[in-house]
PDB file of N, CA and C in Angstrom:
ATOM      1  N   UNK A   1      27.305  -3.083 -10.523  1.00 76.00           N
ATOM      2  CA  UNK A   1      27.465  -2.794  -9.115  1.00 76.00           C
ATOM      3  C   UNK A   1      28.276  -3.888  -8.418  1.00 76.00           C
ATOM      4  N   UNK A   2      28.159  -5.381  -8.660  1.00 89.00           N
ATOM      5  CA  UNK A   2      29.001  -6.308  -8.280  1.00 89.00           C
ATOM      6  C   UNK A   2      30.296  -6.161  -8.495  1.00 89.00           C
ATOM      7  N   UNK A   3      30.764  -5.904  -9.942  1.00 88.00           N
ATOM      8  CA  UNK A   3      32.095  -5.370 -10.167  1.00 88.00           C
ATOM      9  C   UNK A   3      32.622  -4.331  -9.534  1.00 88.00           C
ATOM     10  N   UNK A   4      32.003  -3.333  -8.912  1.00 85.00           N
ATOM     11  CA  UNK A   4      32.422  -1.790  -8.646  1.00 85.00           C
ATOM     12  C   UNK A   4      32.446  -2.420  -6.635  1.00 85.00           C
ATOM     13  N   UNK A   5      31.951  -3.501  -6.648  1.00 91.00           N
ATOM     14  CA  UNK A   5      31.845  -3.657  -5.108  1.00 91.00           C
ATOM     15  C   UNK A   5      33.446  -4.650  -5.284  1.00 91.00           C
ATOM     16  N   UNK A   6      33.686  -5.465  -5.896  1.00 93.00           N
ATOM     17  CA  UNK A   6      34.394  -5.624  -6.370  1.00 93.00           C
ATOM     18  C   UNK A   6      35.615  -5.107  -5.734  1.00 93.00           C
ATOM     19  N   UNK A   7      35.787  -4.637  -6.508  1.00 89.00           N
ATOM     20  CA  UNK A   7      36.779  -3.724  -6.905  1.00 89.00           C
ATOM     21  C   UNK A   7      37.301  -2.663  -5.682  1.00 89.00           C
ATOM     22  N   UNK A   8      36.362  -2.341  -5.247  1.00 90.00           N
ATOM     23  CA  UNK A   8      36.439  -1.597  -3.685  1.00 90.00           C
ATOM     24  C   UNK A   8      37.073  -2.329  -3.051  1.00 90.00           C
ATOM     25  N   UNK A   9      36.439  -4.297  -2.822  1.00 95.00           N
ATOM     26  CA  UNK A   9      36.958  -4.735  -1.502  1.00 95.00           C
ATOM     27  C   UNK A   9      38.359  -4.731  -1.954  1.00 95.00           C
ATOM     28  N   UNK A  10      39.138  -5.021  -2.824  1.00 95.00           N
ATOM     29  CA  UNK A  10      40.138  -5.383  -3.299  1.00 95.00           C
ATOM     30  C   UNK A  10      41.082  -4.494  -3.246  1.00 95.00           C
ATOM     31  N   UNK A  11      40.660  -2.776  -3.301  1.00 92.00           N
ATOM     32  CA  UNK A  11      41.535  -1.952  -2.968  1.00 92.00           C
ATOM     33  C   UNK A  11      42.083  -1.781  -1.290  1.00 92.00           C
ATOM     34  N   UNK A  12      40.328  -1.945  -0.908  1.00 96.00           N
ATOM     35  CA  UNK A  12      40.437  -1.739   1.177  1.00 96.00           C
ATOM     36  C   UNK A  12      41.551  -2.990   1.661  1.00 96.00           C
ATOM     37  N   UNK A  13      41.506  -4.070   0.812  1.00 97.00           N
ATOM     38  CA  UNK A  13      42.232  -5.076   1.300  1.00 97.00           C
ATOM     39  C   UNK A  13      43.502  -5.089   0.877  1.00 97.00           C
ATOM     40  N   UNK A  14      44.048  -4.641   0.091  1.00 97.00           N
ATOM     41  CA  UNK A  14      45.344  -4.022  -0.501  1.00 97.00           C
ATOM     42  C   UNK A  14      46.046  -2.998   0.341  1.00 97.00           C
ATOM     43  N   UNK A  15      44.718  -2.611   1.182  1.00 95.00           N
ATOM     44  CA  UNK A  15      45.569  -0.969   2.343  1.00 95.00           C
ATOM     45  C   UNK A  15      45.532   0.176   1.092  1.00 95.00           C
ATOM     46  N   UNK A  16      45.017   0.114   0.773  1.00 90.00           N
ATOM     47  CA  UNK A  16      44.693   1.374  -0.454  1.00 90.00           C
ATOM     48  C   UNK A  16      43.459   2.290   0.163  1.00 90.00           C
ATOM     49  N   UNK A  17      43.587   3.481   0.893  1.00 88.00           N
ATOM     50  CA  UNK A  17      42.422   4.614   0.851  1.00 88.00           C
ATOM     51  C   UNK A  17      41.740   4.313  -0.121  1.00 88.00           C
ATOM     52  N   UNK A  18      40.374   4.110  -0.109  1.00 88.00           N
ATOM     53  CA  UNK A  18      39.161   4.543  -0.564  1.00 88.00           C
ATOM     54  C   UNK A  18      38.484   5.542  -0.743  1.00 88.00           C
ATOM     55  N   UNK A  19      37.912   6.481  -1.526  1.00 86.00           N
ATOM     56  CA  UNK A  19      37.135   7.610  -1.128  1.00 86.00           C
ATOM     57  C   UNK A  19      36.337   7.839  -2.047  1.00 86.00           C
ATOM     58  N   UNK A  20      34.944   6.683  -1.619  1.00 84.00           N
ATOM     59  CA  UNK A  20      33.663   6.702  -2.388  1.00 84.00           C
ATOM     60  C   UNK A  20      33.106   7.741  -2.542  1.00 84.00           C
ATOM     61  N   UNK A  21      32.729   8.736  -1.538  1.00 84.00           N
ATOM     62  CA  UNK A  21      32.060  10.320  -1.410  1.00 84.00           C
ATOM     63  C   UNK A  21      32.972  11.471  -2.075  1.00 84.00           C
ATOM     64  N   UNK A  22      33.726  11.025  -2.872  1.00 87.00           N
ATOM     65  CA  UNK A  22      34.769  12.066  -3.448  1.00 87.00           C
ATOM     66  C   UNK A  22      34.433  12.335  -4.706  1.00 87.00           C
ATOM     67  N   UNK A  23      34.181  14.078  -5.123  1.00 88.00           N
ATOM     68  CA  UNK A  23      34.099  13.984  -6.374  1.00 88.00           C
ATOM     69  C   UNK A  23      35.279  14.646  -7.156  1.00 88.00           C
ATOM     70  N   UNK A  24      35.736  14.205  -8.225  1.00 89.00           N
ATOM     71  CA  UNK A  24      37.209  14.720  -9.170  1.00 89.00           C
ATOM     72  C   UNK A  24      36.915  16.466  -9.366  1.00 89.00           C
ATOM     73  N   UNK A  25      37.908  17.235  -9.422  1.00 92.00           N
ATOM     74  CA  UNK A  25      37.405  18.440  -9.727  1.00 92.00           C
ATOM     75  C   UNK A  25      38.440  19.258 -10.950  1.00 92.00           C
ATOM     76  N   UNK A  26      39.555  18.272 -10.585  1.00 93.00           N
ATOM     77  CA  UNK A  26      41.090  18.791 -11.371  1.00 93.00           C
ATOM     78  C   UNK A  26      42.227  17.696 -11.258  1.00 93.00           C
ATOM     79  N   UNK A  27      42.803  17.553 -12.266  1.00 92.00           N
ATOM     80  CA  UNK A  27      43.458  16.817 -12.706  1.00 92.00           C
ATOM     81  C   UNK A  27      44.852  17.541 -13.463  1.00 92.00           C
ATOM     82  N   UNK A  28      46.035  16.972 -12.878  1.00 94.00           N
ATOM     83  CA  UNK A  28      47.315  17.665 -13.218  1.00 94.00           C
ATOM     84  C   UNK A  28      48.145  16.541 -13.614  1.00 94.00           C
ATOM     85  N   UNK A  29      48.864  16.703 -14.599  1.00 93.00           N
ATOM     86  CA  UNK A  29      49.810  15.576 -15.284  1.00 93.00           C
ATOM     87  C   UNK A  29      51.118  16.588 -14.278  1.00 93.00           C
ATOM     88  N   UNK A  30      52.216  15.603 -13.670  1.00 95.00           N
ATOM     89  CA  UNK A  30      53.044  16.103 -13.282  1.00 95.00           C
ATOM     90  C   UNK A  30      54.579  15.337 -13.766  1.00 95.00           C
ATOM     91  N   UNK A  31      56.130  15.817 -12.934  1.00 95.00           N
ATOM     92  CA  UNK A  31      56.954  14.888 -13.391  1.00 95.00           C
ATOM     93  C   UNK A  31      56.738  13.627 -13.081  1.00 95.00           C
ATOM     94  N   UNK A  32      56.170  13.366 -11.777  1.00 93.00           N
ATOM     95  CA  UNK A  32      56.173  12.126 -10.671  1.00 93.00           C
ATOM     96  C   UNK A  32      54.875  11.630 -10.906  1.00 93.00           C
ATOM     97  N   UNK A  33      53.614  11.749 -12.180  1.00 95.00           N
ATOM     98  CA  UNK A  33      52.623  11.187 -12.151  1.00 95.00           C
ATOM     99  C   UNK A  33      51.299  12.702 -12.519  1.00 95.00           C
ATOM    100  N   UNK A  34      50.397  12.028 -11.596  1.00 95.00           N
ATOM    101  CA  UNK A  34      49.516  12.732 -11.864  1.00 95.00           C
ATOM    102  C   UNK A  34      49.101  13.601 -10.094  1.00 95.00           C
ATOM    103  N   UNK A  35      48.515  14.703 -10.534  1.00 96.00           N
ATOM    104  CA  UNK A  35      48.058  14.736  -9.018  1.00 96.00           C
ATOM    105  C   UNK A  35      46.206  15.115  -9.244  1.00 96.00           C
ATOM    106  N   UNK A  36      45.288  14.695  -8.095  1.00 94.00           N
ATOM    107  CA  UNK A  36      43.996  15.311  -8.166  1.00 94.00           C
ATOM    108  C   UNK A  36      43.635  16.124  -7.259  1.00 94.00           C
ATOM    109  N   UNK A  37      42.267  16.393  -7.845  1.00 95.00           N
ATOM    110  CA  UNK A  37      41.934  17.320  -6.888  1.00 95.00           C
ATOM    111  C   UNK A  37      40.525  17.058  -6.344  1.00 95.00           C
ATOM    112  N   UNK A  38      40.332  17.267  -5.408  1.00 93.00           N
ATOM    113  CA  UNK A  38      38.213  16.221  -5.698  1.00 93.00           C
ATOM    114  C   UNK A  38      37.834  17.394  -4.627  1.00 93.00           C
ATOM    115  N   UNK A  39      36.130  17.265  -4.329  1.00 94.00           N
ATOM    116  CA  UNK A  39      35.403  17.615  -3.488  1.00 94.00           C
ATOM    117  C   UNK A  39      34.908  16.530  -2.172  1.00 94.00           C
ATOM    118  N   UNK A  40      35.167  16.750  -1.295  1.00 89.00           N
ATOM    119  CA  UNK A  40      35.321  17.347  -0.331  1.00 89.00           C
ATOM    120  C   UNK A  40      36.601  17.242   0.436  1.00 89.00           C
ATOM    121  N   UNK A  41      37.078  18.327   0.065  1.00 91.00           N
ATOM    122  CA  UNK A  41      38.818  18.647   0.673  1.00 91.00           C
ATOM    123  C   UNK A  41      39.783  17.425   0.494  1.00 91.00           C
ATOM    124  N   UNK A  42      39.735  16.935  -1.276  1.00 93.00           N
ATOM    125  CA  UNK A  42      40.543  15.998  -1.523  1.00 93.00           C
ATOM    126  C   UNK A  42      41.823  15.962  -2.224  1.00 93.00           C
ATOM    127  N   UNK A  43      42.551  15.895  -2.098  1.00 94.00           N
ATOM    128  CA  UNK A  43      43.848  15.917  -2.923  1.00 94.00           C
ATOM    129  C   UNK A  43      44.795  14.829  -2.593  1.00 94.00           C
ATOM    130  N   UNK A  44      45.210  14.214  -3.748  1.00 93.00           N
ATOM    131  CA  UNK A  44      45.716  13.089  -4.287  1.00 93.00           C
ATOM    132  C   UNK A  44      47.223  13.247  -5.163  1.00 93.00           C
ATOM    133  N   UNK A  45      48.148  12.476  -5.125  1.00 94.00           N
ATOM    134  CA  UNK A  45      49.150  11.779  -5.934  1.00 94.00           C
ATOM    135  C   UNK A  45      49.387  10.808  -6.506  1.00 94.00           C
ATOM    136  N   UNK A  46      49.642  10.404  -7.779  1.00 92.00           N
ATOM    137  CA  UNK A  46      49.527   8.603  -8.119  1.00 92.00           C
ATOM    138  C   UNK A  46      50.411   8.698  -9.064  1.00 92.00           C
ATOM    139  N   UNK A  47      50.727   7.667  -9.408  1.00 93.00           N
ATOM    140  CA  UNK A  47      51.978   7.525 -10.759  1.00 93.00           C
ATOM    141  C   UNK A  47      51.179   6.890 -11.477  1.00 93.00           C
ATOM    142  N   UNK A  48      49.585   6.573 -11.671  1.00 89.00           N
ATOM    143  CA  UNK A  48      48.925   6.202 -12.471  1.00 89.00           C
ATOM    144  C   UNK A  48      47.657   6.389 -11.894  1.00 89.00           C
ATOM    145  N   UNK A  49      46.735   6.344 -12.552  1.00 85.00           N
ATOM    146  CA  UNK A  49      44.819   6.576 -12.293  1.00 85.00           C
ATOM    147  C   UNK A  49      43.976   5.578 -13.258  1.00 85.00           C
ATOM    148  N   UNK A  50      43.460   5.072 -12.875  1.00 80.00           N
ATOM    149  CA  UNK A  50      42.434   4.482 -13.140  1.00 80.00           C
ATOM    150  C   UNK A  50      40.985   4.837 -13.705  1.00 80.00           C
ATOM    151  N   UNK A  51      39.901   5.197 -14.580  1.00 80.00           N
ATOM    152  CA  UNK A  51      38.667   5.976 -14.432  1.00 80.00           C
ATOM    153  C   UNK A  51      37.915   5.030 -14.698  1.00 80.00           C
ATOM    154  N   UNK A  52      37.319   4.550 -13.545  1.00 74.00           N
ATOM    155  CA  UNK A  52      35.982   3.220 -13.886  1.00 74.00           C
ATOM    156  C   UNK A  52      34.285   4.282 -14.277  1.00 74.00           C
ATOM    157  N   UNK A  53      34.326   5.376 -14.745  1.00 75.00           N
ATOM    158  CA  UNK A  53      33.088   5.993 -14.490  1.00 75.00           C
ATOM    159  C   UNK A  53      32.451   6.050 -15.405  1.00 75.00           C
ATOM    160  N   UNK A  54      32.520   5.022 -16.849  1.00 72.00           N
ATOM    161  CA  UNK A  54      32.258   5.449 -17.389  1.00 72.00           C
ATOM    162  C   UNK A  54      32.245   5.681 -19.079  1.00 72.00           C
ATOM    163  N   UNK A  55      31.532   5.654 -19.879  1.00 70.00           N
ATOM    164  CA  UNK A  55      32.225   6.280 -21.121  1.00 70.00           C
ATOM    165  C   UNK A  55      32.226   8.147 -20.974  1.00 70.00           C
ATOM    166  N   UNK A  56      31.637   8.600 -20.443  1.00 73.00           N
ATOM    167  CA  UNK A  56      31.784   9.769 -20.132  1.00 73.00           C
ATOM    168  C   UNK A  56      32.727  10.370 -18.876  1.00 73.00           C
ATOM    169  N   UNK A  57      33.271   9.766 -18.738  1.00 81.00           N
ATOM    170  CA  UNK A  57      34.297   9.267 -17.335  1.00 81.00           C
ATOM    171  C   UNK A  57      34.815  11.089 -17.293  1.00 81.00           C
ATOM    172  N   UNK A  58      35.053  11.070 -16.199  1.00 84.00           N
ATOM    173  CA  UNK A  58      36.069  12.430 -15.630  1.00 84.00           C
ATOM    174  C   UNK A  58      37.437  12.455 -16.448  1.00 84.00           C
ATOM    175  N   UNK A  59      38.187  11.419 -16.695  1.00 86.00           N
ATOM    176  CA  UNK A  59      39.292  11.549 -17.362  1.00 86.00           C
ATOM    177  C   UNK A  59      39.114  11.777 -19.180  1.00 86.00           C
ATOM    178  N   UNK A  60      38.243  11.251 -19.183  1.00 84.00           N
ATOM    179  CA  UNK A  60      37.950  10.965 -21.127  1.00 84.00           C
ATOM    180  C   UNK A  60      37.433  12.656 -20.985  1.00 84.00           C
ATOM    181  N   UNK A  61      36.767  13.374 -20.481  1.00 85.00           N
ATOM    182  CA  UNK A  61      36.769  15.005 -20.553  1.00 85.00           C
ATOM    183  C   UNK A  61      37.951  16.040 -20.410  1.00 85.00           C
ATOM    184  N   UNK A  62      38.683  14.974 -18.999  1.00 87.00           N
ATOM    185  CA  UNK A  62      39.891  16.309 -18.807  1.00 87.00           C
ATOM    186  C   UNK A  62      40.795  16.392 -19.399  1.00 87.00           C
ATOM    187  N   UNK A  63      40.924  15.198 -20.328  1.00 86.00           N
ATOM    188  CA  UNK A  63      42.111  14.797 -21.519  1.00 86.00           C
ATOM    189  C   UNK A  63      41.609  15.006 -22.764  1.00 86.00           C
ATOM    190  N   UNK A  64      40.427  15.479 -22.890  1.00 85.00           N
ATOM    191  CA  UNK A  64      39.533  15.615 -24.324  1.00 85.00           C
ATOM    192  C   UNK A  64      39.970  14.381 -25.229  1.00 85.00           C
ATOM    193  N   UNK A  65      39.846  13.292 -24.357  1.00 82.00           N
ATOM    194  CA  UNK A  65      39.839  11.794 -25.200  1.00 82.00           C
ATOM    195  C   UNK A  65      39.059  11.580 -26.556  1.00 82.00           C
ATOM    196  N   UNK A  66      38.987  10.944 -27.138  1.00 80.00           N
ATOM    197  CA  UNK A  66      37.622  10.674 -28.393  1.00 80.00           C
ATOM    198  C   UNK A  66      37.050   9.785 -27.801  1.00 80.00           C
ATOM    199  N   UNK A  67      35.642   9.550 -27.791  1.00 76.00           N
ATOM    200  CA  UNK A  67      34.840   8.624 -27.461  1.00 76.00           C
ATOM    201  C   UNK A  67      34.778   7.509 -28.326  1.00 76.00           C
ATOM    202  N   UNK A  68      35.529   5.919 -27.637  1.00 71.00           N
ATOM    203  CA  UNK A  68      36.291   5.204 -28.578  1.00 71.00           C
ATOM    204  C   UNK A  68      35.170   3.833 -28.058  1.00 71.00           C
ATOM    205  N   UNK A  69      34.155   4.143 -27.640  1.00 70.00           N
ATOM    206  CA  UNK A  69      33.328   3.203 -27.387  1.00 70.00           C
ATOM    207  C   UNK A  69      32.574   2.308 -28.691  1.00 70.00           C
ATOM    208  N   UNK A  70      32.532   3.133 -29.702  1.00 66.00           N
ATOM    209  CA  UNK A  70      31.466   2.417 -30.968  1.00 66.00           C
ATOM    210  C   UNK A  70      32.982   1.307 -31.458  1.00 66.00           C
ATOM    211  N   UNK A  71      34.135   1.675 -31.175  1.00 71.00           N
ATOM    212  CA  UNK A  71      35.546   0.325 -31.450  1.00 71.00           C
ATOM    213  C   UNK A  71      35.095  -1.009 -30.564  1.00 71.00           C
ATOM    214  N   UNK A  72      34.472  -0.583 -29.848  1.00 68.00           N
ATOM    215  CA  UNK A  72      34.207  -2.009 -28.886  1.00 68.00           C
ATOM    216  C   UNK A  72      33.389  -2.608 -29.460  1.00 68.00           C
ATOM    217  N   UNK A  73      32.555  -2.089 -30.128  1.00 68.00           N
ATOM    218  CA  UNK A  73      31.102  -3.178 -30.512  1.00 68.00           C
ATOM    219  C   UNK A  73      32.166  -4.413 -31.519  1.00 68.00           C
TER     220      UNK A  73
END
């Protein structure tokens, strides 16, 4: 939770939107990046994404990643 608070102030202080209450719903690889889609009335553009959520993260599903966590030990 320190890290994830973290990490917040560092975006708000960067001038980077935040949107803690947002949940992912769709995810599109495009020419210019990626675009999302979240709940409640969210939609997004980025030329890159980040997924802190997780080993079960929103992205490691929508990309049908392998779960590459037992490489870390």
């Amino acid at each position: 939770a320190d890290f994830d608070h973290f990490l917040a102030e560092q975006v708000v202080a960067a001038g980077i939107p935040l949107h803690e209450s947002t949940r992912l719903t769709a995810l599109k690889a495009t020419s210019h990046g990626w675009e999302l889609r979240g709940e409640p009335d969210f939609h997004a553009t980025a030329r890159f994404i980040l997924d802190a959520s997780g080993d079960g993260g929103f992205l490691r599903r929508q990309l049908n990643l392998a779960d590459a966590t037992a490489d870390l030990e």
